[in-house]
The first five atom37 places (N, CA, C, CB, O) and aatype in JSON, in Angstrom:
{
  "aatype": [12, 11, 16, 4, 10, 19, 19, 3, 3, 15, 15, 19, 19, 1, 11, 9, 0, 1, 1, 9, 10, 6, 3, 12, 2, 13, 5, 9, 16, 6, 0, 6, 3, 7, 6, 5, 0, 10, 0, 15, 4, 11, 6, 19, 12, 14, 3, 0, 19, 10, 10, 3, 17, 2, 12, 14, 19, 12, 3, 7, 18, 6, 13, 10, 7, 2, 10, 1, 1, 10, 14, 7, 7, 3, 19, 14, 11, 19, 19, 13, 4, 16, 16, 6, 2, 7, 12, 3, 8, 9, 15, 1, 0, 10, 8, 0, 7, 0, 2, 6, 18, 9, 12, 11, 14, 13, 3, 11, 3, 9, 19, 0, 0, 11, 13, 5, 6, 19, 7, 10, 19, 0, 10, 2, 6, 5, 15, 16, 19],
  "atom_mask": [
    [1, 1, 1, 1, 1],
    [1, 1, 1, 1, 1],
    [1, 1, 1, 1, 1],
    [1, 1, 1, 1, 1],
    [1, 1, 1, 1, 1],
    [1, 1, 1, 1, 1],
    [1, 1, 1, 1, 1],
    [1, 1, 1, 1, 1],
    [1, 1, 1, 1, 1],
    [1, 1, 1, 1, 1],
    [1, 1, 1, 1, 1],
    [1, 1, 1, 1, 1],
    [1, 1, 1, 1, 1],
    [1, 1, 1, 1, 1],
    [1, 1, 1, 1, 1],
    [1, 1, 1, 1, 1],
    [1, 1, 1, 1, 1],
    [1, 1, 1, 1, 1],
    [1, 1, 1, 1, 1],
    [1, 1, 1, 1, 1],
    [1, 1, 1, 1, 1],
    [1, 1, 1, 1, 1],
    [1, 1, 1, 1, 1],
    [1, 1, 1, 1, 1],
    [1, 1, 1, 1, 1],
    [1, 1, 1, 1, 1],
    [1, 1, 1, 1, 1],
    [1, 1, 1, 1, 1],
    [1, 1, 1, 1, 1],
    [1, 1, 1, 1, 1],
    [1, 1, 1, 1, 1],
    [1, 1, 1, 1, 1],
    [1, 1, 1, 1, 1],
    [1, 1, 1, 0, 1],
    [1, 1, 1, 1, 1],
    [1, 1, 1, 1, 1],
    [1, 1, 1, 1, 1],
    [1, 1, 1, 1, 1],
    [1, 1, 1, 1, 1],
    [1, 1, 1, 1, 1],
    [1, 1, 1, 1, 1],
    [1, 1, 1, 1, 1],
    [1, 1, 1, 1, 1],
    [1, 1, 1, 1, 1],
    [1, 1, 1, 1, 1],
    [1, 1, 1, 1, 1],
    [1, 1, 1, 1, 1],
    [1, 1, 1, 1, 1],
    [1, 1, 1, 1, 1],
    [1, 1, 1, 1, 1],
    [1, 1, 1, 1, 1],
    [1, 1, 1, 1, 1],
    [1, 1, 1, 1, 1],
    [1, 1, 1, 1, 1],
    [1, 1, 1, 1, 1],
    [1, 1, 1, 1, 1],
    [1, 1, 1, 1, 1],
    [1, 1, 1, 1, 1],
    [1, 1, 1, 1, 1],
    [1, 1, 1, 0, 1],
    [1, 1, 1, 1, 1],
    [1, 1, 1, 1, 1],
    [1, 1, 1, 1, 1],
    [1, 1, 1, 1, 1],
    [1, 1, 1, 0, 1],
    [1, 1, 1, 1, 1],
    [1, 1, 1, 1, 1],
    [1, 1, 1, 1, 1],
    [1, 1, 1, 1, 1],
    [1, 1, 1, 1, 1],
    [1, 1, 1, 1, 1],
    [1, 1, 1, 0, 1],
    [1, 1, 1, 0, 1],
    [1, 1, 1, 1, 1],
    [1, 1, 1, 1, 1],
    [1, 1, 1, 1, 1],
    [1, 1, 1, 1, 1],
    [1, 1, 1, 1, 1],
    [1, 1, 1, 1, 1],
    [1, 1, 1, 1, 1],
    [1, 1, 1, 1, 1],
    [1, 1, 1, 1, 1],
    [1, 1, 1, 1, 1],
    [1, 1, 1, 1, 1],
    [1, 1, 1, 1, 1],
    [1, 1, 1, 0, 1],
    [1, 1, 1, 1, 1],
    [1, 1, 1, 1, 1],
    [1, 1, 1, 1, 1],
    [1, 1, 1, 1, 1],
    [1, 1, 1, 1, 1],
    [1, 1, 1, 1, 1],
    [1, 1, 1, 1, 1],
    [1, 1, 1, 1, 1],
    [1, 1, 1, 1, 1],
    [1, 1, 1, 1, 1],
    [1, 1, 1, 0, 1],
    [1, 1, 1, 1, 1],
    [1, 1, 1, 1, 1],
    [1, 1, 1, 1, 1],
    [1, 1, 1, 1, 1],
    [1, 1, 1, 1, 1],
    [1, 1, 1, 1, 1],
    [1, 1, 1, 1, 1],
    [1, 1, 1, 1, 1],
    [1, 1, 1, 1, 1],
    [1, 1, 1, 1, 1],
    [1, 1, 1, 1, 1],
    [1, 1, 1, 1, 1],
    [1, 1, 1, 1, 1],
    [1, 1, 1, 1, 1],
    [1, 1, 1, 1, 1],
    [1, 1, 1, 1, 1],
    [1, 1, 1, 1, 1],
    [1, 1, 1, 1, 1],
    [1, 1, 1, 1, 1],
    [1, 1, 1, 1, 1],
    [1, 1, 1, 1, 1],
    [1, 1, 1, 0, 1],
    [1, 1, 1, 1, 1],
    [1, 1, 1, 1, 1],
    [1, 1, 1, 1, 1],
    [1, 1, 1, 1, 1],
    [1, 1, 1, 1, 1],
    [1, 1, 1, 1, 1],
    [1, 1, 1, 1, 1],
    [1, 1, 1, 1, 1],
    [1, 1, 1, 1, 1],
    [1, 1, 1, 1, 1]
  ],
  "atom_positions": [
    [[1.42, -28.09, 101.67], [1.28, -26.71, 100.44], [-0.38, -26.56, 101.03], [1.52, -27.25, 98.09], [-1.29, -27.37, 101.2]],
    [[-0.25, -25.23, 101.22], [-1.43, -24.37, 101.28], [-2.42, -24.49, 100.08], [-0.97, -22.95, 101.39], [-1.95, -24.96, 99.04]],
    [[-3.67, -24.12, 100.11], [-4.34, -24.45, 98.78], [-5.42, -23.12, 98.75], [-5.16, -26.19, 98.78], [-6.06, -22.79, 99.75]],
    [[-5.51, -22.45, 97.52], [-6.57, -21.07, 97.13], [-7.22, -21.7, 96.28], [-5.99, -19.56, 96.46], [-6.64, -22.35, 95.41]],
    [[-8.46, -21.65, 96.37], [-9.4, -21.38, 95.41], [-9.43, -19.72, 94.6], [-10.71, -21.69, 96.21], [-9.52, -18.69, 95.27]],
    [[-9.37, -19.73, 93.64], [-9.27, -18.23, 92.77], [-10.66, -18.5, 92.03], [-7.69, -17.98, 91.49], [-10.89, -19.43, 91.25]],
    [[-11.67, -17.32, 92.49], [-13.11, -17.43, 91.73], [-13.08, -16.05, 91.05], [-14.6, -17.65, 92.82], [-13.04, -15.02, 91.72]],
    [[-13.11, -16.04, 89.91], [-13.54, -15.15, 88.85], [-13.76, -14.94, 87.61], [-13.17, -14.59, 88.85], [-12.73, -14.88, 86.94]],
    [[-14.97, -14.75, 86.94], [-15.29, -14.92, 85.9], [-14.25, -14.39, 84.77], [-16.47, -14.47, 85.92], [-14.76, -14.52, 83.66]],
    [[-13.24, -13.96, 84.72], [-12.26, -13.53, 83.79], [-10.81, -14.59, 83.82], [-11.93, -11.91, 84.22], [-10.12, -14.81, 84.81]],
    [[-10.67, -14.99, 82.84], [-9.62, -16.2, 82.87], [-8.33, -15.33, 83.01], [-9.62, -17.3, 81.38], [-7.41, -15.75, 83.7]],
    [[-8.22, -13.89, 82.24], [-6.92, -12.96, 82.98], [-6.69, -13.2, 84.26], [-7.11, -11.42, 83.0], [-5.75, -13.87, 84.69]],
    [[-7.62, -12.62, 84.98], [-7.48, -12.47, 86.13], [-7.35, -13.68, 87.02], [-8.36, -11.76, 86.41], [-6.95, -13.68, 88.18]],
    [[-7.76, -14.74, 86.25], [-7.45, -16.18, 87.21], [-5.89, -16.41, 86.97], [-8.46, -17.8, 86.61], [-5.02, -16.4, 87.85]],
    [[-5.67, -16.65, 85.44], [-4.22, -16.23, 85.39], [-3.18, -15.65, 86.15], [-4.15, -15.63, 84.72], [-2.21, -16.23, 86.64]],
    [[-3.46, -14.46, 86.22], [-2.71, -13.55, 86.78], [-2.4, -13.94, 88.38], [-3.43, -12.24, 86.56], [-1.28, -13.89, 88.89]],
    [[-3.62, -14.34, 89.07], [-3.85, -14.68, 90.23], [-3.14, -15.96, 90.59], [-5.15, -14.72, 90.38], [-2.53, -16.06, 91.65]],
    [[-3.22, -16.94, 89.71], [-2.62, -18.01, 89.94], [-1.09, -18.06, 89.73], [-3.25, -18.87, 89.23], [-0.46, -19.0, 90.23]],
    [[-0.54, -17.24, 89.12], [0.79, -17.02, 89.03], [1.12, -16.53, 90.15], [1.21, -16.26, 88.04], [1.81, -17.31, 90.81]],
    [[0.8, -15.15, 90.83], [1.3, -14.89, 91.97], [0.86, -15.87, 93.11], [1.0, -13.59, 92.22], [1.65, -15.93, 94.06]],
    [[-0.11, -16.55, 93.16], [-0.1, -17.57, 94.57], [0.78, -18.65, 94.32], [-1.61, -18.27, 94.99], [1.44, -19.19, 95.21]],
    [[0.79, -19.04, 92.95], [1.58, -20.22, 92.89], [3.54, -19.93, 93.46], [1.36, -20.72, 91.07], [4.28, -20.69, 94.09]],
    [[3.8, -18.56, 92.89], [5.05, -18.04, 93.38], [4.98, -17.82, 94.79], [5.44, -16.83, 92.72], [6.03, -17.75, 95.43]],
    [[3.68, -17.67, 95.47], [3.5, -17.72, 97.18], [3.45, -19.24, 97.73], [1.92, -16.92, 97.71], [3.19, -19.54, 98.89]],
    [[3.73, -20.13, 96.73], [3.46, -21.64, 97.23], [2.57, -22.31, 97.64], [3.96, -21.94, 97.98], [2.6, -23.27, 98.42]],
    [[1.37, -21.61, 96.89], [-0.04, -21.98, 97.19], [-0.45, -23.22, 96.04], [-1.08, -20.5, 97.04], [-0.28, -22.93, 94.86]],
    [[-0.87, -24.3, 96.3], [-1.59, -25.11, 95.34], [-3.07, -24.38, 94.56], [-1.98, -26.47, 96.21], [-4.09, -24.44, 95.25]],
    [[-3.16, -23.93, 93.64], [-4.12, -23.34, 93.2], [-5.44, -24.16, 92.35], [-3.45, -22.43, 92.5], [-5.22, -25.04, 91.52]],
    [[-6.71, -23.73, 92.67], [-8.08, -24.21, 91.98], [-8.69, -23.25, 91.58], [-9.03, -24.91, 92.74], [-8.8, -22.31, 92.37]],
    [[-9.24, -23.13, 90.34], [-9.97, -22.23, 89.89], [-11.46, -22.47, 89.65], [-9.4, -21.89, 88.87], [-11.85, -23.63, 89.51]],
    [[-12.38, -21.38, 89.59], [-13.75, -21.54, 89.56], [-14.17, -20.22, 88.79], [-14.4, -21.74, 91.06], [-14.02, -19.12, 89.33]],
    [[-14.63, -20.34, 87.68], [-15.59, -18.89, 86.68], [-16.81, -18.23, 87.83], [-16.83, -19.79, 84.83], [-17.2, -17.06, 87.75]],
    [[-17.3, -19.21, 88.91], [-18.53, -18.35, 88.95], [-18.87, -19.1, 90.35], [-19.76, -18.44, 87.5], [-18.57, -20.28, 90.47]],
    [[-19.49, -18.42, 91.36], [-19.79, -18.86, 92.7], [-20.4, -20.06, 93.02], [0.0, 0.0, 0.0], [-20.47, -20.58, 94.14]],
    [[-20.85, -20.49, 91.95], [-21.99, -21.77, 91.88], [-20.78, -22.85, 91.77], [-23.33, -21.78, 90.27], [-20.86, -23.8, 92.54]],
    [[-19.54, -22.79, 90.78], [-18.79, -23.96, 90.5], [-17.58, -23.82, 91.74], [-18.2, -23.96, 88.79], [-16.82, -24.76, 92.01]],
    [[-17.53, -22.25, 92.56], [-16.77, -22.64, 93.64], [-17.25, -23.19, 94.7], [-16.19, -21.8, 94.03], [-16.46, -23.75, 95.45]],
    [[-18.51, -23.18, 94.98], [-19.09, -23.94, 96.06], [-19.01, -25.13, 96.05], [-20.22, -23.78, 96.23], [-18.85, -25.9, 97.0]],
    [[-19.18, -25.43, 94.56], [-19.11, -27.11, 94.51], [-17.96, -27.66, 94.81], [-19.38, -27.71, 93.2], [-17.82, -28.76, 95.34]],
    [[-16.84, -26.7, 94.38], [-15.21, -27.03, 94.72], [-15.21, -27.14, 95.87], [-14.1, -26.07, 94.4], [-14.46, -28.02, 96.3]],
    [[-15.94, -26.38, 96.84], [-15.35, -26.28, 98.22], [-16.18, -27.37, 99.01], [-15.49, -24.68, 98.9], [-15.62, -27.79, 100.02]],
    [[-17.59, -27.96, 98.69], [-18.02, -28.89, 98.8], [-17.23, -30.18, 98.85], [-18.73, -28.79, 98.08], [-17.47, -31.02, 99.71]],
    [[-16.2, -30.34, 97.87], [-15.43, -31.57, 97.53], [-14.2, -31.32, 98.32], [-15.13, -31.81, 95.92], [-13.96, -32.1, 99.24]],
    [[-13.42, -30.35, 98.09], [-12.2, -30.07, 98.84], [-12.16, -28.49, 99.67], [-10.97, -30.19, 97.7], [-11.89, -27.58, 98.89]],
    [[-12.35, -28.15, 100.8], [-12.42, -26.97, 101.28], [-10.9, -26.61, 101.49], [-13.33, -26.92, 102.5], [-10.08, -27.2, 102.19]],
    [[-10.7, -25.36, 100.6], [-9.55, -24.6, 100.34], [-9.32, -24.03, 102.06], [-9.86, -23.27, 98.98], [-10.16, -23.85, 102.94]],
    [[-7.73, -23.84, 102.07], [-7.13, -22.86, 102.95], [-7.41, -21.28, 102.94], [-5.82, -23.02, 102.74], [-7.34, -20.54, 103.92]],
    [[-7.75, -20.89, 101.55], [-7.97, -19.24, 101.12], [-8.73, -19.43, 99.9], [-6.45, -18.22, 100.77], [-8.63, -20.34, 99.07]],
    [[-9.53, -18.4, 99.93], [-10.41, -18.07, 98.75], [-10.27, -16.49, 98.26], [-11.97, -18.39, 99.18], [-10.37, -15.53, 99.02]],
    [[-10.04, -16.42, 96.95], [-9.57, -15.16, 96.45], [-10.49, -14.66, 95.51], [-8.27, -15.25, 95.86], [-10.23, -14.86, 94.32]],
    [[-11.76, -13.89, 95.85], [-12.87, -13.88, 95.14], [-13.54, -12.7, 94.49], [-13.61, -14.37, 95.84], [-13.76, -11.74, 95.23]],
    [[-13.92, -12.63, 93.19], [-14.6, -11.27, 92.65], [-15.83, -11.45, 93.07], [-14.59, -10.95, 91.07], [-16.38, -12.53, 93.27]],
    [[-16.31, -10.26, 93.21], [-17.82, -9.78, 93.55], [-18.73, -10.07, 92.29], [-17.89, -8.07, 93.92], [-19.37, -11.11, 92.27]],
    [[-18.79, -9.4, 91.51], [-19.45, -9.34, 90.15], [-18.89, -10.72, 89.23], [-18.99, -7.76, 89.35], [-17.74, -10.82, 88.82]],
    [[-19.79, -11.58, 89.06], [-19.99, -13.13, 88.03], [-21.46, -13.33, 88.06], [-19.15, -14.8, 88.73], [-22.29, -13.1, 88.94]],
    [[-21.58, -13.92, 86.64], [-22.48, -14.75, 86.51], [-23.14, -15.66, 87.6], [-22.03, -15.36, 85.69], [-22.63, -15.74, 88.72]],
    [[-24.22, -16.32, 87.28], [-24.82, -17.54, 87.95], [-25.12, -17.21, 89.4], [-23.83, -18.79, 87.88], [-26.26, -17.06, 89.84]],
    [[-23.71, -17.07, 90.26], [-23.61, -16.6, 91.48], [-22.65, -15.96, 91.88], [-23.72, -17.33, 92.19], [-21.51, -16.42, 91.79]],
    [[-22.94, -14.58, 92.48], [-21.81, -13.48, 92.64], [-21.11, -13.88, 93.71], [-22.27, -12.0, 92.86], [-21.27, -15.0, 94.21]],
    [[-20.25, -12.97, 94.17], [-19.18, -13.41, 95.5], [-19.58, -13.16, 96.79], [0.0, 0.0, 0.0], [-18.92, -13.48, 97.78]],
    [[-20.88, -12.45, 96.81], [-21.17, -12.06, 97.58], [-22.26, -13.3, 98.28], [-21.45, -10.81, 97.19], [-22.3, -13.66, 99.46]],
    [[-23.12, -13.77, 97.11], [-23.98, -15.06, 97.4], [-23.19, -16.28, 97.88], [-24.74, -15.5, 96.11], [-23.44, -16.91, 98.9]],
    [[-22.05, -16.56, 96.86], [-21.08, -17.47, 97.28], [-20.62, -17.57, 98.89], [-19.95, -17.15, 96.47], [-20.74, -18.52, 99.67]],
    [[-20.28, -16.76, 99.0], [-19.67, -16.07, 100.51], [-20.6, -16.37, 101.66], [-19.56, -14.28, 100.48], [-20.2, -16.89, 102.71]],
    [[-21.65, -16.09, 101.47], [-22.86, -16.65, 102.31], [-23.01, -17.95, 102.61], [0.0, 0.0, 0.0], [-23.05, -18.44, 103.74]],
    [[-23.14, -18.76, 101.13], [-23.26, -20.18, 101.27], [-22.09, -20.85, 101.83], [-23.55, -20.77, 100.03], [-22.16, -21.87, 102.51]],
    [[-20.82, -20.14, 101.49], [-19.64, -20.7, 102.01], [-19.53, -21.28, 103.55], [-18.7, -19.69, 101.83], [-19.26, -22.4, 103.99]],
    [[-19.93, -19.77, 104.31], [-19.94, -19.87, 105.69], [-21.01, -20.8, 106.18], [-20.08, -18.55, 106.26], [-21.05, -21.09, 107.37]],
    [[-21.98, -21.34, 105.24], [-22.78, -22.08, 105.92], [-22.6, -23.38, 105.94], [-23.84, -21.88, 105.62], [-23.2, -24.14, 106.69]],
    [[-21.49, -23.8, 104.84], [-20.98, -25.11, 104.9], [-20.62, -25.63, 106.05], [-20.03, -25.25, 104.19], [-20.54, -24.88, 107.03]],
    [[-20.28, -27.14, 106.17], [-19.88, -27.52, 107.63], [-17.98, -27.39, 107.11], [-20.68, -29.55, 108.3], [-17.61, -27.99, 106.1]],
    [[-17.05, -26.6, 107.92], [-16.08, -26.24, 107.64], [-15.91, -25.08, 106.96], [0.0, 0.0, 0.0], [-14.85, -24.48, 106.81]],
    [[-17.18, -24.72, 106.47], [-16.94, -23.15, 105.73], [-16.52, -21.93, 106.28], [0.0, 0.0, 0.0], [-16.12, -20.96, 105.63]],
    [[-16.64, -22.0, 107.69], [-16.06, -21.24, 108.67], [-14.08, -20.85, 108.46], [-16.48, -22.22, 110.09], [-13.39, -19.86, 108.68]],
    [[-13.88, -21.91, 108.06], [-12.05, -22.25, 107.86], [-11.41, -21.23, 106.89], [-11.66, -23.97, 107.05], [-10.5, -20.47, 107.22]],
    [[-12.01, -21.27, 105.57], [-11.21, -20.54, 104.79], [-11.09, -19.26, 104.93], [-11.47, -20.7, 103.73], [-12.12, -18.67, 105.25]],
    [[-9.78, -18.41, 104.75], [-9.87, -17.03, 104.67], [-10.02, -16.79, 103.3], [-8.75, -16.32, 105.27], [-9.47, -17.27, 102.32]],
    [[-11.19, -15.63, 103.5], [-11.81, -15.2, 102.32], [-11.04, -13.9, 101.81], [-13.34, -14.95, 102.59], [-10.73, -13.06, 102.65]],
    [[-10.81, -13.74, 100.8], [-10.28, -12.11, 100.34], [-10.84, -11.79, 99.08], [-8.56, -11.91, 100.13], [-10.57, -12.36, 98.02]],
    [[-11.71, -10.77, 99.25], [-12.68, -10.51, 98.29], [-11.42, -9.56, 97.11], [-14.27, -9.51, 99.12], [-10.47, -8.89, 97.51]],
    [[-11.74, -9.76, 95.92], [-10.72, -9.13, 95.18], [-11.65, -8.57, 94.19], [-9.51, -10.07, 94.62], [-12.44, -9.37, 93.69]],
    [[-11.7, -7.2, 93.76], [-12.98, -6.48, 93.12], [-12.73, -5.36, 92.72], [-14.08, -6.27, 93.92], [-11.74, -4.84, 93.23]],
    [[-13.54, -4.5, 91.59], [-13.73, -3.49, 91.32], [-14.53, -2.75, 92.15], [-14.0, -3.53, 90.32], [-14.47, -1.54, 91.96]],
    [[-15.42, -3.21, 93.21], [-16.25, -2.46, 93.56], [-15.49, -2.18, 94.76], [-17.6, -2.93, 93.57], [-15.04, -3.06, 95.5]],
    [[-15.33, -0.39, 95.01], [-14.8, 0.05, 96.1], [-16.01, 0.72, 97.22], [-13.71, 1.05, 95.59], [-15.68, 0.88, 98.4]],
    [[-17.04, 0.99, 96.87], [-17.72, 1.72, 97.56], [-17.63, 0.99, 99.37], [0.0, 0.0, 0.0], [-17.44, -0.2, 99.64]],
    [[-17.8, 1.97, 100.24], [-18.11, 1.52, 101.6], [-18.74, 0.4, 101.9], [-18.76, 2.32, 102.17], [-18.3, -0.58, 102.51]],
    [[-19.78, 0.57, 101.45], [-21.37, -0.16, 101.31], [-20.66, -1.91, 101.01], [-22.65, 0.71, 99.46], [-20.95, -2.92, 101.65]],
    [[-19.96, -1.82, 100.18], [-19.71, -3.09, 99.61], [-18.76, -3.9, 100.34], [-19.27, -2.96, 98.3], [-18.77, -5.1, 100.59]],
    [[-17.73, -2.74, 100.72], [-16.58, -3.34, 101.73], [-16.94, -3.72, 103.05], [-15.51, -2.38, 101.98], [-16.29, -4.54, 103.69]],
    [[-18.12, -3.07, 103.52], [-18.81, -3.18, 104.88], [-19.46, -4.7, 104.71], [-20.08, -1.83, 105.17], [-19.34, -5.65, 105.49]],
    [[-20.09, -4.65, 103.59], [-21.22, -6.05, 103.5], [-20.26, -6.95, 103.47], [-22.34, -6.29, 102.09], [-20.45, -7.85, 104.29]],
    [[-19.19, -7.06, 102.74], [-18.29, -8.13, 102.52], [-17.75, -8.7, 103.81], [-17.19, -7.69, 101.66], [-17.68, -9.91, 104.0]],
    [[-17.41, -7.87, 104.6], [-16.91, -8.06, 105.81], [-17.57, -8.54, 106.94], [-16.46, -7.12, 106.1], [-17.14, -9.18, 107.89]],
    [[-18.83, -8.07, 106.67], [-19.95, -8.3, 107.75], [-20.47, -9.97, 107.17], [-21.43, -6.81, 107.65], [-20.76, -10.8, 108.03]],
    [[-20.52, -10.22, 106.2], [-20.9, -11.59, 105.51], [-19.54, -12.57, 105.79], [-21.22, -11.35, 103.66], [-19.82, -13.76, 105.64]],
    [[-18.36, -12.34, 106.1], [-17.32, -13.41, 106.74], [-16.38, -12.98, 106.01], [0.0, 0.0, 0.0], [-15.37, -13.68, 106.11]],
    [[-16.26, -11.93, 105.18], [-14.88, -11.95, 104.44], [-13.98, -11.59, 105.03], [-14.74, -11.3, 103.4], [-14.24, -10.68, 105.82]],
    [[-12.55, -12.04, 104.97], [-11.12, -11.58, 106.31], [-10.59, -10.26, 105.34], [-9.31, -13.25, 106.63], [-10.18, -9.33, 106.03]],
    [[-10.54, -10.09, 104.32], [-9.96, -9.01, 103.69], [-10.6, -8.28, 102.4], [-8.74, -9.47, 103.38], [-11.7, -8.58, 101.95]],
    [[-9.83, -7.34, 101.91], [-10.47, -6.82, 100.63], [-9.33, -6.16, 99.69], [-11.65, -5.68, 101.01], [-8.45, -5.39, 100.07]],
    [[-9.52, -6.62, 98.45], [-8.49, -5.75, 97.58], [-9.03, -5.29, 96.2], [-7.16, -6.61, 97.28], [-9.89, -5.82, 95.49]],
    [[-8.32, -4.21, 96.04], [-9.1, -3.63, 94.6], [-8.43, -3.92, 93.57], [-9.31, -2.12, 94.43], [-7.21, -4.03, 93.62]],
    [[-9.27, -4.13, 92.21], [-8.67, -4.42, 90.94], [-8.28, -3.12, 90.54], [-9.56, -5.13, 89.92], [-8.96, -2.14, 90.83]],
    [[-6.98, -3.02, 89.75], [-6.0, -4.01, 89.44], [-5.06, -4.22, 90.77], [-5.13, -3.52, 88.12], [-4.73, -3.32, 91.54]],
    [[-4.77, -5.38, 90.87], [-3.92, -5.52, 91.94], [-2.25, -6.24, 91.18], [-4.84, -6.62, 93.19], [-1.98, -6.47, 90.0]],
    [[-1.4, -6.43, 92.44], [-0.37, -6.86, 91.81], [0.26, -7.84, 93.16], [0.57, -5.54, 91.14], [-0.42, -8.03, 94.16]],
    [[1.35, -8.29, 93.04], [1.78, -9.22, 94.06], [2.16, -8.62, 95.19], [2.8, -10.0, 93.66], [1.81, -9.28, 96.17]],
    [[2.72, -7.64, 95.44], [2.63, -7.01, 96.47], [1.52, -6.71, 97.49], [2.99, -6.2, 96.11], [1.55, -6.66, 98.72]],
    [[0.36, -6.48, 96.49], [-0.81, -6.41, 97.48], [-1.46, -7.67, 97.79], [-1.85, -5.53, 96.99], [-2.27, -7.81, 98.7]],
    [[-1.07, -8.61, 96.97], [-2.2, -10.07, 97.37], [-1.03, -10.45, 98.58], [-2.54, -11.76, 95.69], [-1.41, -10.84, 99.69]],
    [[0.23, -10.32, 98.29], [1.17, -10.83, 99.5], [0.93, -10.04, 100.66], [2.74, -10.73, 99.19], [1.24, -10.62, 101.7]],
    [[0.5, -8.96, 100.78], [0.39, -8.13, 102.04], [-0.86, -8.37, 102.91], [0.41, -6.66, 101.66], [-0.88, -8.47, 104.13]],
    [[-2.14, -8.45, 101.86], [-3.41, -8.92, 102.52], [-3.1, -10.36, 103.05], [-4.72, -8.93, 101.47], [-3.22, -10.63, 104.24]],
    [[-2.74, -11.14, 102.25], [-2.58, -12.93, 102.34], [-1.92, -12.75, 103.79], [-1.33, -13.95, 100.89], [-2.42, -13.44, 104.68]],
    [[-0.73, -11.81, 104.18], [0.12, -12.03, 105.03], [-0.65, -11.14, 106.56], [1.66, -11.5, 104.34], [-0.28, -11.48, 107.68]],
    [[-1.5, -10.23, 106.4], [-2.33, -9.88, 107.05], [-3.7, -11.06, 107.8], [-2.65, -8.9, 106.17], [-4.1, -11.12, 108.96]],
    [[-4.02, -11.69, 106.83], [-4.95, -12.65, 107.38], [-4.11, -13.76, 107.9], [-5.99, -13.14, 106.35], [-4.87, -14.6, 108.39]],
    [[-3.05, -14.07, 107.98], [-2.2, -15.09, 108.63], [-1.89, -16.35, 107.32], [0.0, 0.0, 0.0], [-1.36, -17.41, 107.65]],
    [[-2.21, -16.12, 106.09], [-2.09, -17.44, 105.3], [-0.51, -17.44, 104.9], [-3.18, -17.5, 103.84], [-0.01, -18.4, 104.31]],
    [[0.08, -16.53, 105.19], [1.57, -16.72, 104.41], [2.59, -15.54, 105.94], [1.5, -15.67, 102.0], [2.28, -14.5, 106.51]],
    [[3.49, -16.24, 106.01], [4.66, -15.35, 107.02], [5.57, -14.47, 106.14], [5.8, -16.46, 107.94], [5.78, -14.66, 104.94]],
    [[6.11, -13.44, 106.91], [7.13, -12.94, 105.79], [8.42, -13.83, 104.82], [7.88, -11.93, 106.58], [8.86, -13.57, 103.7]],
    [[8.73, -14.86, 105.74], [9.99, -15.46, 105.34], [9.4, -16.67, 104.27], [10.94, -16.08, 106.79], [10.05, -17.39, 103.52]],
    [[8.13, -16.62, 104.44], [7.34, -17.79, 103.46], [7.25, -17.4, 102.01], [5.72, -18.04, 103.91], [7.13, -18.31, 101.18]],
    [[7.33, -15.81, 101.52], [6.99, -15.19, 100.47], [8.32, -15.33, 99.45], [6.53, -13.74, 100.88], [9.49, -15.03, 99.7]],
    [[7.82, -15.83, 98.33], [8.77, -16.0, 97.33], [9.8, -14.87, 96.66], [8.03, -16.49, 96.39], [9.41, -13.71, 96.57]],
    [[10.7, -15.12, 96.35], [11.73, -13.86, 96.03], [11.54, -13.57, 94.62], [13.41, -14.19, 96.3], [12.08, -12.61, 94.05]],
    [[10.88, -14.28, 94.13], [10.7, -14.27, 92.47], [10.12, -13.05, 91.85], [9.72, -15.42, 91.99], [9.97, -12.99, 90.63]]
  ]
}
C-alpha cells in the first residue's frame, strides 16, 4: 500500500483529504505544519505528500526545500494543495520541487486526476466509492 503524508494546519482539510486518499488505497499520516511533516519524513519517507502552503511554524514552501535536501527526499511526489493561486506561487512551488498543484477547495476527482498525472495511481486503481 502506498503512503501519503497530508500536511495542513486545518484539521478539517486533513480529514477530507484522508477520506479521499484512503478511498484511493493510500495509508495516511498527518502533520499540522512543515516542522512536524519534516520530522515524519525523517522517520519514514512517504510515497506522496499533499502539502498546504500557509501554515504556522514552517510553511509548505520551506518544508519542500528541506524535504528535497533529505536523503531520499527526492522520491516523494509532492502535490501542493493551497488557496495560493498566483502564477508566482505556482512557479515557485514547481521550481522548488513540487510535482503538481491543486487549488482549494478540492474534491476527489481533482485529487485523483493530479495523483494520476504524477504516476501515483493508475486509472484502474481508483476506488469506485
